[in-house]
Coordinates of C-alpha atoms and ligand atoms in Angstrom, one line a residue:
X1 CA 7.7 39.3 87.7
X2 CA 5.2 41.8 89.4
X3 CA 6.4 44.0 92.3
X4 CA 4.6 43.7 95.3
X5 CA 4.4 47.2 96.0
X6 CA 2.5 47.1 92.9
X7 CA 0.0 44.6 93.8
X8 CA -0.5 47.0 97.3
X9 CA -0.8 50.2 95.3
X10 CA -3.3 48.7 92.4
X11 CA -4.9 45.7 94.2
X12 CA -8.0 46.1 92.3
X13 CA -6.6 46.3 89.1
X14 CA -4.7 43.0 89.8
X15 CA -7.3 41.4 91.8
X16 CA -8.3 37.9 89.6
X17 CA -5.5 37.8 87.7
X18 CA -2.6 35.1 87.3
X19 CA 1.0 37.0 88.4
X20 CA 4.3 35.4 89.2
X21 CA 6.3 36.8 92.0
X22 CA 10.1 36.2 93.5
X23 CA 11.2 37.0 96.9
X24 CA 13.0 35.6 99.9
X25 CA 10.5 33.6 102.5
X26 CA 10.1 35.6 105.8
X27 CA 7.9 33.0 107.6
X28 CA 6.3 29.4 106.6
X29 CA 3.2 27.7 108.0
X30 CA 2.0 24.6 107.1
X31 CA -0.9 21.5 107.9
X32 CA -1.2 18.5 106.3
X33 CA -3.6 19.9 103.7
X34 CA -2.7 24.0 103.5
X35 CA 0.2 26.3 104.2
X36 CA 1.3 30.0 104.6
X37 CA 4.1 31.6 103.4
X38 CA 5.1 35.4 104.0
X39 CA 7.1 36.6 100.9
X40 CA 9.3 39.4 100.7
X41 CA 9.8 40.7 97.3
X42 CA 12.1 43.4 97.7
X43 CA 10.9 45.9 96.8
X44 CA 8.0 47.2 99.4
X45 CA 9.2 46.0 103.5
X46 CA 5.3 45.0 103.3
X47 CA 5.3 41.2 103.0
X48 CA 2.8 39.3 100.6
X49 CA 0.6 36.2 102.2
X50 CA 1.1 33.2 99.8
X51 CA -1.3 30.4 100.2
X52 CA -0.6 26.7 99.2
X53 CA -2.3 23.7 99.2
X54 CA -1.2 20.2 99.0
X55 CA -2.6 20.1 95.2
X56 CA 1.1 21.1 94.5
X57 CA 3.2 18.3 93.5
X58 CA 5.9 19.8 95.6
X59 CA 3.8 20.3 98.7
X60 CA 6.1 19.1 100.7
X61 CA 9.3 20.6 100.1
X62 CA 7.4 23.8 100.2
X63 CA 5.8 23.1 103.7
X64 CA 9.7 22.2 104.7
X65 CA 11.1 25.3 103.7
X66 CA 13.4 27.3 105.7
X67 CA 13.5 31.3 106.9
X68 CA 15.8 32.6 103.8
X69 CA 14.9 30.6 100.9
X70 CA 14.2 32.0 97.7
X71 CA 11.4 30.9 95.6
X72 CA 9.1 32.0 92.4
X73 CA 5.0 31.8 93.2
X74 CA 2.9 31.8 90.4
X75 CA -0.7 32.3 91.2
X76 CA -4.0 34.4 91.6
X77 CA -4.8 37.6 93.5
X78 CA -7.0 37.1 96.2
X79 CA -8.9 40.0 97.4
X80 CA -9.3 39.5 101.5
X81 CA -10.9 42.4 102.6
X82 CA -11.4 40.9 106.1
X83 CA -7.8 40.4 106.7
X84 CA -5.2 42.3 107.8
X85 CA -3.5 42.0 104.4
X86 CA -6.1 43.4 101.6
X87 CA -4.8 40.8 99.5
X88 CA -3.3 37.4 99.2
X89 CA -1.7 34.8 96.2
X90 CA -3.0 31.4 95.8
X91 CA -0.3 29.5 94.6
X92 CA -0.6 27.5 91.7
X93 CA 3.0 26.6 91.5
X94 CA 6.2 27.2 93.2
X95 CA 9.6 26.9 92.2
X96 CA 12.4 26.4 95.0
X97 CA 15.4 28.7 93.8
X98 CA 17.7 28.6 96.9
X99 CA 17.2 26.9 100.0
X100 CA 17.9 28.2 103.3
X101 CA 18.9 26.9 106.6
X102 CA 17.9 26.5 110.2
X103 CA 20.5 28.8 111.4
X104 CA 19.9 31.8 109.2
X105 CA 20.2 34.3 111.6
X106 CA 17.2 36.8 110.4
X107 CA 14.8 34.4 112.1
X108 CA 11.4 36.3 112.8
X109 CA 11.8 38.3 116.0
X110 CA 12.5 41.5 116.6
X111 CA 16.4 42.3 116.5
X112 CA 19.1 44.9 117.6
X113 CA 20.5 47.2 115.3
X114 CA 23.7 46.3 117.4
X115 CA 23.3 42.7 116.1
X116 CA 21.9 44.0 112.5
X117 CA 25.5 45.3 111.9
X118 CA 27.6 42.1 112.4
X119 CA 25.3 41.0 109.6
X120 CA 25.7 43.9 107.0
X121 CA 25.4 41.6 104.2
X122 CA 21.9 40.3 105.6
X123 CA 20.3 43.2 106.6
X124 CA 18.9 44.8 104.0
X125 CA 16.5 41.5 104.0
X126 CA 14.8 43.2 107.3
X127 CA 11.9 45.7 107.0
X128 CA 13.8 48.9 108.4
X129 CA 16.9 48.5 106.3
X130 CA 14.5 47.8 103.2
X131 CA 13.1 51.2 104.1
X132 CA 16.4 53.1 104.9
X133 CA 18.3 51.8 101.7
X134 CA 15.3 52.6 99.6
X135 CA 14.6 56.3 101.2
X136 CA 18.7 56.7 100.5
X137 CA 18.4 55.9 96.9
X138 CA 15.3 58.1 96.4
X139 CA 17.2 60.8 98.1
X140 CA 20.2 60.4 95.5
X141 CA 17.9 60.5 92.9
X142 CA 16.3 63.8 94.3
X143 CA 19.7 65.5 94.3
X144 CA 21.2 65.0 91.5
X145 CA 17.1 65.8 90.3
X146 CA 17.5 69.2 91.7
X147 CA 21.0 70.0 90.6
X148 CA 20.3 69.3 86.8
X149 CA 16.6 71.2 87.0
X150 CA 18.8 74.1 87.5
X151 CA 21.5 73.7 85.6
X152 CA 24.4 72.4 88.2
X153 CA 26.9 70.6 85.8
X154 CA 27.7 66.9 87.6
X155 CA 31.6 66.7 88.1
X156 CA 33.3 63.6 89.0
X157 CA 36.3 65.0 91.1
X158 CA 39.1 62.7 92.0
X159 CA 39.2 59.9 94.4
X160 CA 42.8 60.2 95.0
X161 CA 44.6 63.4 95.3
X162 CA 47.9 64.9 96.8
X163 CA 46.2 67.6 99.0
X164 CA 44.7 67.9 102.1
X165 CA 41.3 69.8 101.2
X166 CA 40.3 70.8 104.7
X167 CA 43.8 71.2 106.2
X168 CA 43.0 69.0 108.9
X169 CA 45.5 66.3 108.7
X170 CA 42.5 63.8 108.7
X171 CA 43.2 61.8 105.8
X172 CA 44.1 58.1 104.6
X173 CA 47.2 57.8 103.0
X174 CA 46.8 55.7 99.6
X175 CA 50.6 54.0 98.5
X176 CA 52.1 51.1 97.3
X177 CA 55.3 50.8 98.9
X178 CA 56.3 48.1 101.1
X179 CA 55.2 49.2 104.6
X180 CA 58.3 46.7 106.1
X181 CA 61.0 48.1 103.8
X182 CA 60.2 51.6 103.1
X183 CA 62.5 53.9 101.0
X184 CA 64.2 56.5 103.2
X185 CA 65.9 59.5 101.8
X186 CA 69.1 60.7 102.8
X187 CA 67.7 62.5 105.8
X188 CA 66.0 59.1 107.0
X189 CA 62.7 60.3 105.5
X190 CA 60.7 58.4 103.6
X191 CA 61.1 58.7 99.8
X192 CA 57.7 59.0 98.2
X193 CA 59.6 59.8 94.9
X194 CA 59.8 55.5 94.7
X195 CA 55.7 55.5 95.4
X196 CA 53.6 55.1 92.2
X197 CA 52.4 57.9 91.8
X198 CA 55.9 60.2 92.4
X199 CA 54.2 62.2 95.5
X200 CA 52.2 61.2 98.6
X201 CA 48.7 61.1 98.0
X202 CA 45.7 60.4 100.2
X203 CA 42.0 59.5 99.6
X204 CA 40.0 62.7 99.3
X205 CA 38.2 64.5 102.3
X206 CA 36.5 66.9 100.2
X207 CA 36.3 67.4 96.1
X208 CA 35.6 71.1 96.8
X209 CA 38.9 72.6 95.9
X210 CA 38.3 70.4 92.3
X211 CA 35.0 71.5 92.0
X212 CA 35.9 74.9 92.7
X213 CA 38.2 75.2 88.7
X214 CA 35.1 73.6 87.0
X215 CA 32.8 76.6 89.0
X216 CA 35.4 78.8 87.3
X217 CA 34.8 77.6 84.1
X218 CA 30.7 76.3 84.5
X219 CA 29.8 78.6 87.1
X220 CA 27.3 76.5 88.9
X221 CA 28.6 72.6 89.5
X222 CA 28.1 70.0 91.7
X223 CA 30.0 67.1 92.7
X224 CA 28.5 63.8 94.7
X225 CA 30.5 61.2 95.7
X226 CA 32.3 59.3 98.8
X227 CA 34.8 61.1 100.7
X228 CA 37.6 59.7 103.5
X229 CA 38.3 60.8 106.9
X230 CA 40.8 59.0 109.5
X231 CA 38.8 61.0 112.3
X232 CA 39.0 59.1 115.3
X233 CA 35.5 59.8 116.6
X234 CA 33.9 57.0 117.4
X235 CA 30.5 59.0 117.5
X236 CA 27.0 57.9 116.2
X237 CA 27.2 60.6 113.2
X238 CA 30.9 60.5 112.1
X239 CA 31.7 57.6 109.9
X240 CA 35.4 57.1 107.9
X241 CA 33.7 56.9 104.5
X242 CA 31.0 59.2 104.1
X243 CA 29.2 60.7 101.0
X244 CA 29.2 64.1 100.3
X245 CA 27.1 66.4 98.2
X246 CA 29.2 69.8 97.4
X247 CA 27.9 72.3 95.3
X248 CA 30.1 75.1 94.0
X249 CA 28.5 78.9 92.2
X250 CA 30.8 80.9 90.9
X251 CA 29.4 84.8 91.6
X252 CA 27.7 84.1 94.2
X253 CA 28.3 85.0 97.7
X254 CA 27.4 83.4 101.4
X255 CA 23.3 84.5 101.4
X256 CA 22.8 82.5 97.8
X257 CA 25.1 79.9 99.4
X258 CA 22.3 80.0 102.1
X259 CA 19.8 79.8 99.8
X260 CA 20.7 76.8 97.7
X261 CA 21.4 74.9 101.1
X262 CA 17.6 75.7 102.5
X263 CA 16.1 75.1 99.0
X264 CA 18.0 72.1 98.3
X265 CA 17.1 70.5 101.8
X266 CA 13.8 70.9 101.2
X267 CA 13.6 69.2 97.9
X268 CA 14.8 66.2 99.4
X269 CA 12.3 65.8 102.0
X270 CA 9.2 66.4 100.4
X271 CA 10.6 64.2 96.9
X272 CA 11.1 61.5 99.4
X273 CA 7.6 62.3 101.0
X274 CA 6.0 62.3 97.8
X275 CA 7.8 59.1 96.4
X276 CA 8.1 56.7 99.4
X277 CA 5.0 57.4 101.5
X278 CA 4.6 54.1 102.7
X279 CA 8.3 54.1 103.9
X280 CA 8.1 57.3 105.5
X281 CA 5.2 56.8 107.6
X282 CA 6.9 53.2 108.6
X283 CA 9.9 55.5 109.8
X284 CA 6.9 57.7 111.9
X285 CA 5.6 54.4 113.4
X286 CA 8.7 52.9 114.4
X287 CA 11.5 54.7 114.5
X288 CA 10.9 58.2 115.3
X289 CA 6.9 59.7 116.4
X290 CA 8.1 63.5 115.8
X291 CA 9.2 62.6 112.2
X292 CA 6.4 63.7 109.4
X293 CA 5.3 66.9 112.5
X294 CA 9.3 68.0 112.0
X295 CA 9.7 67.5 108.3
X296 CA 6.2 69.2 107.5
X297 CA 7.3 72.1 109.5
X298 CA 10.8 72.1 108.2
X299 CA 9.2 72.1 104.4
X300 CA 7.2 74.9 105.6
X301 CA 9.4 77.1 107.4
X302 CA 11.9 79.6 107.0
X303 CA 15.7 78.4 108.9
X304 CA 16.6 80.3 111.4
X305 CA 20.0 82.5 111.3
X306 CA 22.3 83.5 114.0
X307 CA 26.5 84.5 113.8
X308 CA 28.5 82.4 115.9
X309 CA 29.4 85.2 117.9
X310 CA 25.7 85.9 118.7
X311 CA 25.4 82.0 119.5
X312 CA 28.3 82.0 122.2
X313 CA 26.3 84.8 124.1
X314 CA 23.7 82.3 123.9
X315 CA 25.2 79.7 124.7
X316 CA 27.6 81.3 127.9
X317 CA 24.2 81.5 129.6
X318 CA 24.0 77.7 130.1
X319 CA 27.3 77.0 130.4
X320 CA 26.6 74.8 133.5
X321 CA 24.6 72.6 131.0
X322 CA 27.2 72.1 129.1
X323 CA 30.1 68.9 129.4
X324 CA 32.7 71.5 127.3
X325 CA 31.9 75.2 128.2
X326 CA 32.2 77.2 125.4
X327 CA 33.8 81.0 125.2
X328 CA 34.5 82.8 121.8
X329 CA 37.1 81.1 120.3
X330 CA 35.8 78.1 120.7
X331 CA 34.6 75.0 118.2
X332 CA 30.9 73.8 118.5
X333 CA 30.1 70.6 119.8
X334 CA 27.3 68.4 118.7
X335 CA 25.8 69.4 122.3
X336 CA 26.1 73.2 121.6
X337 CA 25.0 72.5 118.0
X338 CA 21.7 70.3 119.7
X339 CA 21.0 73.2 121.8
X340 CA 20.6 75.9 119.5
X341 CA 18.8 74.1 117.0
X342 CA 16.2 72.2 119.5
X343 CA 16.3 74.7 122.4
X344 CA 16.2 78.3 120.8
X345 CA 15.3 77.5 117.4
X346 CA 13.3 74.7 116.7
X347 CA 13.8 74.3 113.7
X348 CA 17.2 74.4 111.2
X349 CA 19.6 77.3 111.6
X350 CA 22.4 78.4 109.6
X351 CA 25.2 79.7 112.2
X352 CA 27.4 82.1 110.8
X353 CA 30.6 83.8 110.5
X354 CA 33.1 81.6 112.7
X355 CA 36.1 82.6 114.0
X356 CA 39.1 82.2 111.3
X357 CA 40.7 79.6 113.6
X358 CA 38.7 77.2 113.9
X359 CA 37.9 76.9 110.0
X360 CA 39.2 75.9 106.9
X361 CA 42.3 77.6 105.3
X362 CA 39.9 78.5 101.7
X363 CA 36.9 80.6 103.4
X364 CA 36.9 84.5 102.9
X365 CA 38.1 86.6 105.5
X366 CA 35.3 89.3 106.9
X367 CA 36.4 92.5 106.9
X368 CA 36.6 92.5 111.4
X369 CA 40.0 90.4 110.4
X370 CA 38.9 87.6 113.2
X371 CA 35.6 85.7 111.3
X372 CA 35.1 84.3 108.0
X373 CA 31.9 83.9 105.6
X374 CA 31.3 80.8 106.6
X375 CA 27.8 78.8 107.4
X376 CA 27.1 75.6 109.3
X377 CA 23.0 74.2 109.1
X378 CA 22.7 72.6 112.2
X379 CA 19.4 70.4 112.6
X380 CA 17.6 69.1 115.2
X381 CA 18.7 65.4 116.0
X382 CA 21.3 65.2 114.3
X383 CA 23.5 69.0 114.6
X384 CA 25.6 70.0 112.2
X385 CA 24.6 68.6 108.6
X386 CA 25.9 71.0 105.8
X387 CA 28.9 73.2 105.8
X388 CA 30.1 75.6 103.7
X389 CA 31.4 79.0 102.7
X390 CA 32.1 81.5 100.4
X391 CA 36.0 81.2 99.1
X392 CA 38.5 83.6 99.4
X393 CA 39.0 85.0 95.7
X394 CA 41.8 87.5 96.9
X395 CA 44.8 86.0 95.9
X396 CA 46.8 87.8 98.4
X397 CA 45.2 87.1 101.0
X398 CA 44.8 83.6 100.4
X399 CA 49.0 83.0 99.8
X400 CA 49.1 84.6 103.3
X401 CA 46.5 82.4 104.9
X402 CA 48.2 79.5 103.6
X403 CA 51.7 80.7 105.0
X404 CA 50.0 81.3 108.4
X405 CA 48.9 78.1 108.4
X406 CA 52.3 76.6 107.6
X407 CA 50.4 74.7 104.8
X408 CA 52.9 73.3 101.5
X409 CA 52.1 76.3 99.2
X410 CA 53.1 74.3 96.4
X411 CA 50.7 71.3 96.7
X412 CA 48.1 74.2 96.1
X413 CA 49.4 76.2 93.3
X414 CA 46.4 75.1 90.7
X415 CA 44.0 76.4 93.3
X416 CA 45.3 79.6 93.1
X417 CA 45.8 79.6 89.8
X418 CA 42.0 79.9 89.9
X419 CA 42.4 83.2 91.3
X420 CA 44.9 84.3 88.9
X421 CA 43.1 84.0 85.9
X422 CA 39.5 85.6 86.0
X423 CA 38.9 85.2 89.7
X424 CA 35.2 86.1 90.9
X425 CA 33.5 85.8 94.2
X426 CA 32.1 82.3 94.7
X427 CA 30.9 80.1 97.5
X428 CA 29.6 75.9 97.9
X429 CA 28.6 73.7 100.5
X430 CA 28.8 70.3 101.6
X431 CA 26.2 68.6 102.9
X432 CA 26.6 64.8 104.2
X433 CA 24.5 62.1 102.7
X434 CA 23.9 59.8 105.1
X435 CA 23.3 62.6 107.6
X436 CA 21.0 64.2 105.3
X437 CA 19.5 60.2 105.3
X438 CA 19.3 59.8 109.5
X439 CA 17.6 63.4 109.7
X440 CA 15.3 62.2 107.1
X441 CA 14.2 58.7 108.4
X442 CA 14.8 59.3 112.1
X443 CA 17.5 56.6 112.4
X444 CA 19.9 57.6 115.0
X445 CA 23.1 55.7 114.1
X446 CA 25.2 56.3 111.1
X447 CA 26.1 53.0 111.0
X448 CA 22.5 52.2 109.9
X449 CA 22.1 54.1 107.1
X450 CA 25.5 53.7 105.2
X451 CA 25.5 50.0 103.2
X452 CA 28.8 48.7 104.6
X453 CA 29.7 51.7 107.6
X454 CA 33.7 52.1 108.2
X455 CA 34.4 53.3 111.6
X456 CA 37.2 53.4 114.0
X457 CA 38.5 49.6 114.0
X458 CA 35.6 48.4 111.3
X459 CA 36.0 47.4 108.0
X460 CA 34.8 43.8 107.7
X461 CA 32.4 42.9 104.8
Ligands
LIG1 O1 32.0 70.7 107.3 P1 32.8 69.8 106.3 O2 34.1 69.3 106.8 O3 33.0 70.7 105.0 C1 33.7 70.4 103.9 O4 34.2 69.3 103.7 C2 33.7 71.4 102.8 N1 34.8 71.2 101.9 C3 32.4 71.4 102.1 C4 32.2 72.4 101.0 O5 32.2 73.6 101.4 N2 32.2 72.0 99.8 O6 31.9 68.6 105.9 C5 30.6 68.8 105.3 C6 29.6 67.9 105.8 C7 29.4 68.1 107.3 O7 28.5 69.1 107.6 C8 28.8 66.7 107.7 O8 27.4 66.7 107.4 C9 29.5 65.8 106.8 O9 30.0 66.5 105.7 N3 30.6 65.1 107.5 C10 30.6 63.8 107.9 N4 29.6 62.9 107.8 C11 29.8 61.7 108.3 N5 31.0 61.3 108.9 C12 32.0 62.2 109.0 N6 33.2 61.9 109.5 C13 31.8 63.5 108.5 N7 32.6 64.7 108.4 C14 31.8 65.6 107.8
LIG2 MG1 32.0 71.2 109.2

């Protein structure tokens, strides 16, 4: 089969010529003697204009097609420079794959993306999901594109694991004991000694402390997979299965961690500029006016930096504006995050050197004993979308952090055994895919640019 983005990109070439196409019917037309079908291929959201006649011995189960079906048209090119198409296929025969029915709910109107996602399995049949899905895969290939053009070794860190990677107690709790008859201990507790794997173990919210052994044994690595958090946020960015890119350097401190984030970022765009023009300036139309005058001034410019304790002065000036006031100490929230990037900046800024407190028990502590090296890139439209630090190599100081933090030291001691043996100073980020994807295509629901989104009380499909 050809593709139809094919036939759109090199009309003239195929102009004349016989091809055979396969797609899913988006509309049907038909008189006694002629008929239109629109014919989505898959892969362009640009439809191609079959034409039929009743010199088809099947003429009229064509004409009698419904919405949905799925056919093979073999025909000619048709050069139409009149019409709104530059290019149609006389059909000189068509084969009836799959039928269709009357109620098959992508009908041709215009619908919600509300109503899009009770139909998750349908969707990507409609012309912005074809778009999104397409972008996203271009974007994966991008990464992993820039990551081994400079040498980042892939690691596939584990799914499973028995430790909290953030320390925030967000996590999904993977067993197979019988949630009606659970073992219990003497002390009433439950016994995860009878559980299959010996321990309690959760799905992962991070692979970073994984990824951190192989960046002291590769020095540069990557790892790229989905990641788990039982937040219960039901927010338009936060979703309970989320991919994450993390990057770990070993010898490297917080400015190269900077670096990689801001050259990485703008790989992405401009590959997916370069590679799905069409899609992009669909996004532009429909979705989102500002997008190619934001991501041509994001290729072009330099992010913006500020510490966090230089963004609370900032901030504390428009308290008033603000649903949650903020005063040192405190966490950023998207609303903070929105301001500083589309208010001061303009543009992407890292924000720098939080307060120990509010941040993860593995980021280096600055010498004022209250921050820690670590970054947040916030964005415009979307806030915070890559965070990251550099690690606290000092072994001492890390056993005490986790002692602070009341954490089970001995769930961690292959972490620091990392700093042990040949310690160095290194630092990684994560940055999250599918925010990475909304920023990207303008879409302003994470739900619509995950596949099948899990969220508070949805799972279905
Ligand atoms: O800031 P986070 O929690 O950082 C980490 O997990 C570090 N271990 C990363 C590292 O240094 N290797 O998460 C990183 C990014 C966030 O900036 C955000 O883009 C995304 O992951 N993220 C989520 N995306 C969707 N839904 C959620 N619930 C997310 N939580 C975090
Ligand atoms: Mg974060």
């Amino acid at each position: 089969h050809i593709l139809v983005k094919d036939l759109y990109r090199k009309t003239e070439e195929y102009a004349d010529k016989q091809v055979t196409v396969g797609g899913w019917i988006r509309t049907v037309r038909s008189s006694k003697t002629f008929g239109f079908i629109e014919l989505n291929d898959g892969s362009f959201f640009k439809n191609v204009q079959i034409v039929f006649e009743d010199t088809l011995e099947n003429y009229q189960e064509i004409s009698k097609l419904n919405v949905g079906s799925a056919i093979i048209v073999e025909g000619t090119i048709v050069k139409t420079p009149e019409a709104k198409q530059p290019f149609e296929i006389k059909a000189s025969a068509i084969t009836v794959e799959g039928t269709s029915t009357p109620d098959y709910p992508l009908q041709k109107k215009r619908h919600s993306f509300e109503f899009l996602r009770t139909i998750a399995h349908l969707r990507p049949r409609t012309n912005t999901f074809s778009a999104v899905f397409r972008v996203r895969s271009l974007a994966a290939y991008a990464i992993h594109q820039f990551f081994q053009e400079r040498g980042f070794v892939y690691v596939h860190t584990p799914i499973i694991t028995g430790s909290d990677a953030e320390g925030a107690g967000e996590m999904f709790r993977v067993s197979t004991l019988d949630l009606n008859n659970l073992p219990k201990d003497q002390d009433g507790k439950v016994d995860f000694s009878k559980d299959f794997f010996g321990r309690e173990t959760n799905l992962t919210v991070s692979g970073q402390l994984s990824v951190e052994t192989y960046a002291m044994a590769f020095r540069n690595v990557y790892t790229f997979g989905p990641t788990f958090r039982a937040e219960n946020s039901n927010t338009a960015r936060h979703a309970a299965e989320f991919w994450m890119i993390e990057p770990e350097m070993a010898f490297a401190d917080l400015n190269d961690d900077m670096e990689l984030a801001e050259e990485m970022l703008k790989y992405i765009i401009q590959f997916v500029m370069d590679n799905a023009p069409e899609e992009m300036e669909f996004f532009n139309n429909f979705i989102d006016q500002t997008l190619f005058e934001r991501l041509v001034n994001i290729v072009n410019s330099d992010f913006g930096h500020i510490t966090y304790t230089e963004a609370i002065e900032l901030l504390k000036k428009v308290n008033h504006q603000f649903e949650y006031p903020v005063e040192w100490g405190s966490d950023l929230q998207t609303e903070h995050e929105r301001y500083l990037t589309e208010k001061i900046f303009n543009k992407p800024v890292f924000v720098t050197d939080y307060p120990k407190d509010i941040k993860a028990f593995y980021m280096r502590q600055n010498d004022d004993g209250k921050t820690v090296a670590a970054m947040d890139l916030l964005v415009p439209g979307v806030g915070e979308i890559i965070g990251g630090s550099q690690r606290e190599e000092r072994l001492d100081v890390l056993e005490n952090r986790i002692k602070e933090l009341n954490m089970k030291e001995e769930d961690y001691w292959w972490y620091l055994d990392t700093r042990r043996y040949g310690g160095t100073k290194h630092a990684g980020f994560g940055l999250g895919f599918e925010r990475a994807i909304m920023y990207m295509t303008g879409m302003s629901n994470i739900r619509d640019v995950i596949s099948f989104p899990r969220t508070v009380k949805n799972a279905e499909f």
